[in-house]
Amino acid sequence: MGGAMVNSPNIQIQPATVAINDKGHLVIGGADVVDLAEQFGTPLWLLDEATIRQATEACIAGLANYPNAKVLYAGKAFCCLAICHLMRQLGLGMDVVSAGELHTAISASFPAENIYFHGNNKSEEEIISALTYGDVKIVVDSKSELEMVARLAEAFGRKAKILLRITPEVAPDTHHHIMTGHTESKFGIHLSELSAVCAIAYAQSHVVELLGLHSHIGSQAQELEPYMQIVEIMAECYADIKRTFDSDLEELDLGGGLGIAYTRDDHPIPIFEWAESIANQVITSFGNRDLKLPRLLLEPGRALVGTAGITVYRAGHIKRNPQGTTFVAVDGGMADNPRPAMYEAKYSACVANRVKGPQSAEPTTIVGKYCESGDIIVKDTNLVARTGDLIATFATGAYNYSMASNYNRTGRPACVLVNEGKAELIIDREPIADLLRYDRVPARLLGKET
Ligand code: LLP
């Protein structure tokens, strides 16, 4: 299939189904965003199912010429039951990083063998759940974790299927907090130690089955080059392992990290091309070394769900500072989207109830309601907003819900999946009563001590 025939939503800022209706309202998935805000309240996360499907299908299509490939959804981008069910129906496996994500994947009926358990400090309990759920693949991050997995597999009479995560010393051009493949990274086994760690795995082959290697170079990567480098490095590792241990590793997991467009300055490679180029490079790099082609795994998160999401806020108080900046304060902010504060992430926004409204010559900054100066959602836009307007920020489908907090004791927003005019609640708004649910008050503070 040619790339031109496949839509790759990750290069667009807005969901694939975005439209403006005759009232001038923003429409997503055939649903009027103003109506949705009335019905479900604000702040509100919306996810456009068609965009998720397109992105996922584009990724799968990119791998079509590779003999044996699978896309794993990196659940850390947005993990809830409905999205896990959707990803499973689309034929994906899942990358999980905690007992909570693992439990969600299992509850959404992912077969255990399609789940890959990552993380640099999995607990004994987490490893035991992975071993007892069935053949969950464990992506081992260190020598000491390997020893722990072998010990627990022995104790539970299981054979652990594992991959080793390596630190490939390849760094994409991204924020330093979301780079992972560089030398100082906390993740993975350094290349110089790989052979020794493989030797331990092979020596424990009665309880550990080494399936392959994994690397993840970082997140919000926009260029192909680091992926081409990583494939070469991996092929070299597979050749070394074949020479040293006379073993053909069965699987190759190249992680995720493909970026999306948040603003017009972002130009990520289309997901179809990303998957296709990686697959072709694996065929070349492994072919050049006469290596058997491993089962190829890719683990995109952001590029599958990021573009599908928008966040809808209600504008409250508006003020203008003496320098000429107008601040529009909305009813959400860093608790539902910590990314601007954490990574200086930039977003694009519109007024959802008046999309084609006038533009301001002076800068307007959309700020949140939380008690921090860094709680800025979009800096220096040219939107003209009034109190009561709905402000929609785009590309919030990844790492917003999953990183949301209860800062300032606020409940997390609701999330609605939209598709062909239907809007279905997939996450309830967190009620204030729930925020008190785990609070316990010592009797003496209630004046009840004896
Ligand atoms: N595989 C592994 C092993 C990972 O560590 C990650 C992301 C992924 C796959 C998926 O990466 P993606 O395709 O979504 O970029 N909170 C940050 C992103 C941290 C990503 C951590 N690992 C953000 O909001 O930008």
XYZ file of C-alpha atoms and ligand atoms in Angstrom:
475
model
C 0.000 0.000 0.000
C 1.348 3.463 -0.853
C 1.830 6.002 1.940
C -0.204 8.582 0.061
C -3.330 6.430 0.397
C -3.079 6.166 4.150
C -3.995 9.066 6.426
C -1.582 9.576 9.273
C -3.421 11.734 11.839
C -0.280 12.428 13.870
C 0.803 15.118 11.394
C -2.399 17.123 11.968
C -3.078 19.279 15.014
C -6.806 18.556 15.017
C -8.758 15.293 15.030
C -9.559 13.833 11.609
C -13.301 14.525 11.914
C -13.042 18.173 12.925
C -15.676 20.460 11.361
C -17.533 23.701 11.990
C -21.350 23.628 11.884
C -23.755 26.333 10.768
C -23.851 27.768 14.283
C -20.087 28.306 14.048
C -19.482 25.605 16.671
C -16.646 23.136 16.702
C -17.763 19.630 15.751
C -15.789 16.469 16.546
C -16.857 12.973 15.589
C -20.125 14.430 14.294
C -20.963 15.880 17.725
C -21.325 19.592 18.507
C -18.736 20.416 21.170
C -20.975 23.121 22.666
C -23.753 20.562 23.199
C -21.284 18.115 24.714
C -20.052 20.757 27.154
C -23.682 21.419 28.166
C -24.406 17.740 28.557
C -21.238 16.584 30.318
C -19.893 19.794 31.890
C -16.403 21.271 31.712
C -13.503 20.724 31.773
C -14.165 17.830 29.451
C -11.873 15.471 27.586
C -13.182 14.346 24.199
C -11.653 11.519 22.215
C -12.469 11.035 18.544
C -12.685 7.325 17.813
C -12.210 7.754 14.066
C -8.844 9.450 14.622
C -7.668 6.656 16.896
C -8.765 4.098 14.316
C -7.037 5.944 11.466
C -3.772 6.303 13.350
C -3.808 2.672 14.398
C -4.709 1.421 10.941
C -1.963 3.583 9.404
C 0.596 2.085 11.758
C -0.554 -1.461 11.004
C -0.573 -0.688 7.257
C 3.011 0.583 7.487
C 4.065 -2.829 8.741
C 2.101 -4.757 6.106
C 5.166 -5.847 4.131
C 6.997 -7.138 7.162
C 6.417 -10.856 7.610
C 5.675 -10.850 11.321
C 4.952 -7.618 13.119
C 2.673 -6.430 15.903
C 1.748 -3.015 17.192
C 1.552 -2.683 20.950
C -0.389 0.247 22.358
C 1.657 2.094 24.988
C -1.054 2.380 27.606
C 0.769 5.060 29.542
C -0.513 7.552 26.956
C -4.155 6.959 27.937
C -5.181 3.865 29.842
C -8.805 3.143 30.664
C -11.067 0.174 29.983
C -12.853 1.588 26.910
C -9.620 2.540 25.135
C -8.042 -0.810 25.984
C -11.076 -2.627 24.559
C -10.873 -0.500 21.406
C -7.155 -1.182 20.968
C -7.673 -4.899 21.485
C -10.451 -4.924 18.890
C -8.131 -3.143 16.479
C -5.736 -6.067 16.859
C -3.079 -4.459 19.026
C -1.136 -5.856 21.948
C -0.349 -3.679 24.937
C 2.668 -2.170 26.644
C 1.968 -1.738 30.352
C 4.192 -0.293 33.075
C 2.441 -0.936 36.359
C 0.148 -3.340 38.160
C -2.665 -0.863 37.451
C -2.113 -0.817 33.693
C -1.625 -4.586 33.671
C -4.881 -5.082 35.550
C -6.694 -2.747 33.142
C -5.320 -4.619 30.102
C -6.283 -7.990 31.564
C -9.732 -6.636 32.520
C -10.160 -5.481 28.903
C -9.520 -9.114 27.847
C -6.086 -8.697 26.278
C -4.562 -12.161 26.022
C -1.644 -12.282 28.462
C 0.835 -13.143 25.687
C 0.038 -9.859 23.929
C 0.967 -7.811 26.981
C 4.506 -6.500 27.480
C 5.363 -5.371 30.983
C 7.900 -2.523 31.107
C 9.333 -0.412 33.891
C 12.678 0.102 35.600
C 11.564 -0.908 39.078
C 8.794 -3.466 38.945
C 7.938 -4.799 42.369
C 7.954 -8.475 43.317
C 4.147 -8.338 43.409
C 4.068 -6.931 39.884
C 6.391 -9.642 38.565
C 4.325 -12.299 40.330
C 1.110 -10.984 38.722
C 2.805 -11.013 35.312
C 3.890 -14.618 35.877
C 0.559 -15.784 37.174
C -1.660 -14.066 34.583
C -0.031 -16.325 31.990
C 2.602 -15.524 29.424
C 2.839 -11.763 29.982
C 6.208 -10.784 28.490
C 8.464 -9.092 30.993
C 10.770 -6.415 29.645
C 13.698 -6.653 32.035
C 15.461 -3.363 32.740
C 18.555 -4.421 34.713
C 20.716 -7.327 35.800
C 19.225 -7.275 39.270
C 15.708 -7.359 37.852
C 16.712 -10.376 35.773
C 17.857 -12.124 38.930
C 14.589 -11.272 40.647
C 12.486 -12.521 37.706
C 14.466 -15.802 37.580
C 14.066 -16.312 41.333
C 10.309 -15.646 41.247
C 9.761 -17.796 38.153
C 11.527 -20.654 39.915
C 9.484 -20.139 43.080
C 6.192 -20.106 41.161
C 7.122 -22.974 38.850
C 6.857 -20.764 35.741
C 9.109 -19.970 32.835
C 9.320 -16.209 32.404
C 9.313 -14.923 28.832
C 11.556 -11.909 28.808
C 13.065 -9.185 26.666
C 16.049 -7.141 27.790
C 15.825 -3.380 27.534
C 19.048 -1.830 26.305
C 20.278 1.757 26.481
C 21.291 2.351 22.889
C 22.930 5.768 23.307
C 20.699 7.286 20.679
C 18.900 10.481 21.598
C 16.024 12.017 19.630
C 15.597 15.759 19.424
C 13.087 16.200 22.232
C 12.723 17.655 25.725
C 15.413 16.175 27.984
C 12.796 14.896 30.451
C 11.336 12.592 27.804
C 14.591 11.253 26.369
C 15.323 7.733 27.521
C 17.888 6.152 25.242
C 20.907 8.295 26.129
C 23.851 7.109 28.229
C 22.806 8.818 31.481
C 19.283 7.404 31.239
C 17.922 5.500 34.232
C 16.425 2.998 31.798
C 17.894 -0.169 30.432
C 21.082 -2.176 30.307
C 24.127 -0.455 28.922
C 25.412 -1.980 25.675
C 28.755 -2.803 27.292
C 26.972 -5.042 29.823
C 24.566 -6.710 27.445
C 26.630 -9.795 26.784
C 27.128 -10.503 30.489
C 23.410 -10.090 31.188
C 22.507 -12.379 28.254
C 24.888 -14.964 29.696
C 22.962 -14.856 32.983
C 19.656 -15.239 31.112
C 20.924 -18.225 29.104
C 22.355 -19.818 32.234
C 18.858 -19.591 33.757
C 17.118 -20.996 30.708
C 15.094 -23.467 32.769
C 13.173 -20.512 34.260
C 13.818 -17.668 31.829
C 13.265 -17.610 28.086
C 15.074 -14.726 26.398
C 12.873 -13.682 23.465
C 14.580 -10.527 22.347
C 15.801 -7.017 23.011
C 13.925 -3.782 23.482
C 14.806 -0.133 23.262
C 12.826 3.061 23.491
C 14.762 6.164 22.620
C 12.400 8.826 23.943
C 9.138 10.491 23.205
C 7.736 13.174 20.882
C 10.463 12.325 18.337
C 9.784 13.957 14.989
C 12.536 12.523 12.840
C 13.241 9.111 11.402
C 17.010 9.143 11.703
C 17.300 8.001 15.358
C 15.071 5.016 14.549
C 17.281 4.028 11.625
C 20.295 4.216 13.933
C 18.639 2.135 16.590
C 17.760 -0.610 14.114
C 21.421 -0.816 13.059
C 22.545 -0.975 16.685
C 19.987 -3.680 17.420
C 21.005 -5.724 14.370
C 24.601 -5.558 15.608
C 23.481 -6.777 19.059
C 21.496 -9.658 17.498
C 24.552 -10.618 15.438
C 26.766 -10.553 18.562
C 24.300 -12.706 20.465
C 24.156 -15.173 17.591
C 27.970 -15.357 17.488
C 28.405 -15.635 21.242
C 25.442 -17.789 22.235
C 24.494 -19.382 18.913
C 20.983 -18.103 19.378
C 18.547 -16.321 17.049
C 16.415 -14.002 19.136
C 12.762 -14.259 18.127
C 11.480 -10.755 18.865
C 12.649 -7.183 18.408
C 10.820 -4.415 20.255
C 11.757 -0.941 19.056
C 9.536 0.987 21.443
C 7.422 3.994 20.602
C 8.132 7.691 20.765
C 6.734 8.985 17.500
C 5.646 12.581 17.901
C 2.469 14.412 16.978
C 1.806 17.977 15.849
C 0.804 20.226 18.742
C 1.393 23.485 16.857
C 2.302 24.519 13.334
C 5.986 24.304 14.305
C 5.789 20.526 14.723
C 6.454 18.329 11.703
C 6.582 14.710 12.833
C 6.983 11.958 10.266
C 3.586 10.436 9.371
C 2.940 7.272 11.360
C 2.536 5.184 8.213
C 5.982 6.219 7.011
C 7.478 5.760 10.459
C 6.295 2.147 10.673
C 7.110 1.369 7.048
C 10.605 2.853 7.192
C 11.447 1.040 10.406
C 10.190 -2.257 8.969
C 12.235 -1.766 5.784
C 15.319 -0.870 7.800
C 14.942 -4.005 9.935
C 14.717 -6.106 6.763
C 17.886 -4.417 5.431
C 19.947 -4.354 8.626
C 19.113 -7.918 9.632
C 19.410 -9.140 6.028
C 22.874 -7.597 5.696
C 24.015 -9.670 8.637
C 22.302 -12.881 7.517
C 20.104 -12.815 10.575
C 16.685 -14.403 10.794
C 14.021 -11.676 10.757
C 12.642 -11.342 14.282
C 9.002 -10.624 15.074
C 8.913 -6.835 14.991
C 7.124 -4.901 17.730
C 6.422 -1.167 17.812
C 4.938 0.580 20.828
C 3.401 3.915 19.912
C 1.263 5.659 22.506
C 1.010 9.364 21.767
C 0.805 8.928 17.985
C -2.244 6.643 18.336
C -4.357 8.713 20.729
C -2.808 12.187 21.023
C -4.402 13.828 17.996
C -7.777 12.258 18.806
C -8.151 14.246 22.020
C -9.350 17.739 22.737
C -9.994 19.376 26.093
C -12.939 21.720 26.464
C -12.785 24.412 29.129
C -15.159 27.214 30.109
C -13.634 30.688 30.206
C -14.115 32.576 33.483
C -12.451 35.799 34.498
C -10.530 37.812 31.946
C -7.940 40.471 32.723
C -5.400 42.537 30.848
C -1.985 43.321 32.248
C -0.219 46.664 31.681
C 2.087 45.040 29.082
C -0.936 44.381 26.879
C -1.378 40.644 27.468
C -4.916 39.459 28.059
C -5.275 36.527 30.446
C -8.260 34.278 29.943
C -8.676 31.996 32.948
C -10.425 28.690 32.358
C -11.953 26.141 34.712
C -9.133 23.575 34.368
C -5.396 23.711 33.812
C -2.322 21.979 35.131
C -4.232 19.289 37.029
C -5.797 18.007 33.790
C -2.787 18.918 31.625
C 0.536 19.184 33.444
C 2.563 19.100 30.206
C 3.085 22.858 29.709
C 4.364 23.191 33.292
C 6.509 20.037 33.092
C 7.942 20.200 29.589
C 7.120 23.722 28.389
C 4.782 21.956 25.978
C 2.938 24.159 23.496
C -0.680 23.696 22.443
C -3.106 25.133 19.912
C -6.581 26.294 20.881
C -9.815 27.726 19.496
C -13.036 29.202 20.840
C -15.337 26.226 20.366
C -18.595 28.201 20.350
C -17.276 30.755 17.801
C -14.542 29.035 15.836
C -14.368 31.630 13.108
C -14.484 34.538 15.568
C -12.321 37.642 15.366
C -8.577 37.436 16.051
C -6.815 39.770 18.397
C -3.747 41.793 17.436
C -2.550 41.643 21.023
C -1.552 38.415 22.738
C -4.049 36.396 24.723
C -2.767 33.786 27.142
C -5.054 31.002 28.300
C -4.307 30.198 31.916
C -5.612 27.584 34.308
C -7.285 27.993 37.682
C -4.589 26.348 39.800
C -2.442 28.178 42.321
C 0.775 28.306 40.295
C 2.082 30.939 37.921
C 3.271 28.154 35.623
C -0.312 27.006 35.124
C -0.476 28.263 31.564
C -2.342 26.311 28.916
C -1.550 28.280 25.777
C 0.705 31.313 25.761
C 0.278 34.227 23.383
C -2.553 33.146 21.124
C -4.573 35.597 19.078
C -7.940 34.282 20.260
C -10.608 36.691 21.379
C -12.468 35.076 24.259
C -15.255 36.276 26.522
C -16.396 34.985 29.863
C -18.585 31.939 29.289
C -16.923 30.968 26.001
C -15.690 27.430 25.505
C -11.970 27.098 24.866
C -10.845 23.870 23.189
C -7.192 22.818 23.226
C -6.133 20.304 20.618
C -3.936 17.228 20.700
C -4.614 16.449 24.354
C -5.408 12.748 23.874
C -2.055 11.536 25.188
C -0.454 12.168 28.583
C -3.227 14.441 29.829
C -5.739 12.081 31.439
C -2.919 9.679 32.292
C -0.867 12.373 34.042
C -3.757 14.295 35.579
C -3.747 14.956 39.309
C -6.045 16.140 42.050
C -3.918 19.241 42.650
C -5.754 21.860 44.686
C -8.173 19.048 45.534
C -10.042 19.081 42.269
C -11.647 16.034 40.685
C -10.450 14.872 37.289
C -12.663 15.767 34.307
C -14.961 13.332 32.528
C -13.944 11.769 29.229
C -16.326 11.179 26.331
C -15.675 9.078 23.245
C -17.264 10.580 20.131
C -17.973 8.698 16.945
C -20.403 9.274 14.083
C -22.505 11.731 16.081
C -22.661 9.489 19.162
C -21.091 10.640 22.427
C -20.415 8.021 25.080
C -19.035 8.632 28.529
C -15.948 6.464 29.079
C -14.671 8.042 32.300
C -16.935 9.661 34.863
C -16.139 13.064 36.273
C -14.454 12.499 39.610
C -16.802 13.781 42.316
C -15.461 15.831 45.224
C -16.803 13.204 47.643
C -14.342 10.735 46.109
C -11.439 13.004 46.960
C -12.204 12.451 50.624
C -12.716 8.726 50.264
C -9.287 7.646 51.440
C -8.951 10.288 54.166
C -8.804 8.945 57.696
C -8.987 11.192 60.726
C -7.376 10.040 63.984
C -10.047 10.052 66.687
C -8.082 12.560 68.785
C -8.508 15.147 66.056
C -12.239 14.717 66.264
C -12.091 15.495 69.975
C -13.063 11.915 70.775
C -9.942 10.746 72.601
C -10.550 9.083 75.933
N 7.506 2.266 25.098
C 8.202 2.615 26.197
C 9.111 1.647 26.800
C 8.054 3.895 26.749
O 8.761 4.223 27.834
C 7.157 4.810 26.167
C 6.985 6.151 26.723
C 6.443 4.396 25.028
C 6.645 3.122 24.519
C 5.447 5.272 24.342
O 5.958 6.482 23.936
P 5.093 7.425 22.980
O 4.876 6.696 21.694
O 3.808 7.712 23.655
O 5.929 8.635 22.860
N 4.877 12.079 29.781
C 5.643 12.397 28.598
C 5.925 11.193 27.765
C 6.669 10.110 28.507
C 6.765 8.847 27.709
C 7.401 7.768 28.484
N 7.550 6.541 27.784
C 4.903 13.470 27.797
O 3.846 13.899 28.224
O 5.395 13.928 26.774
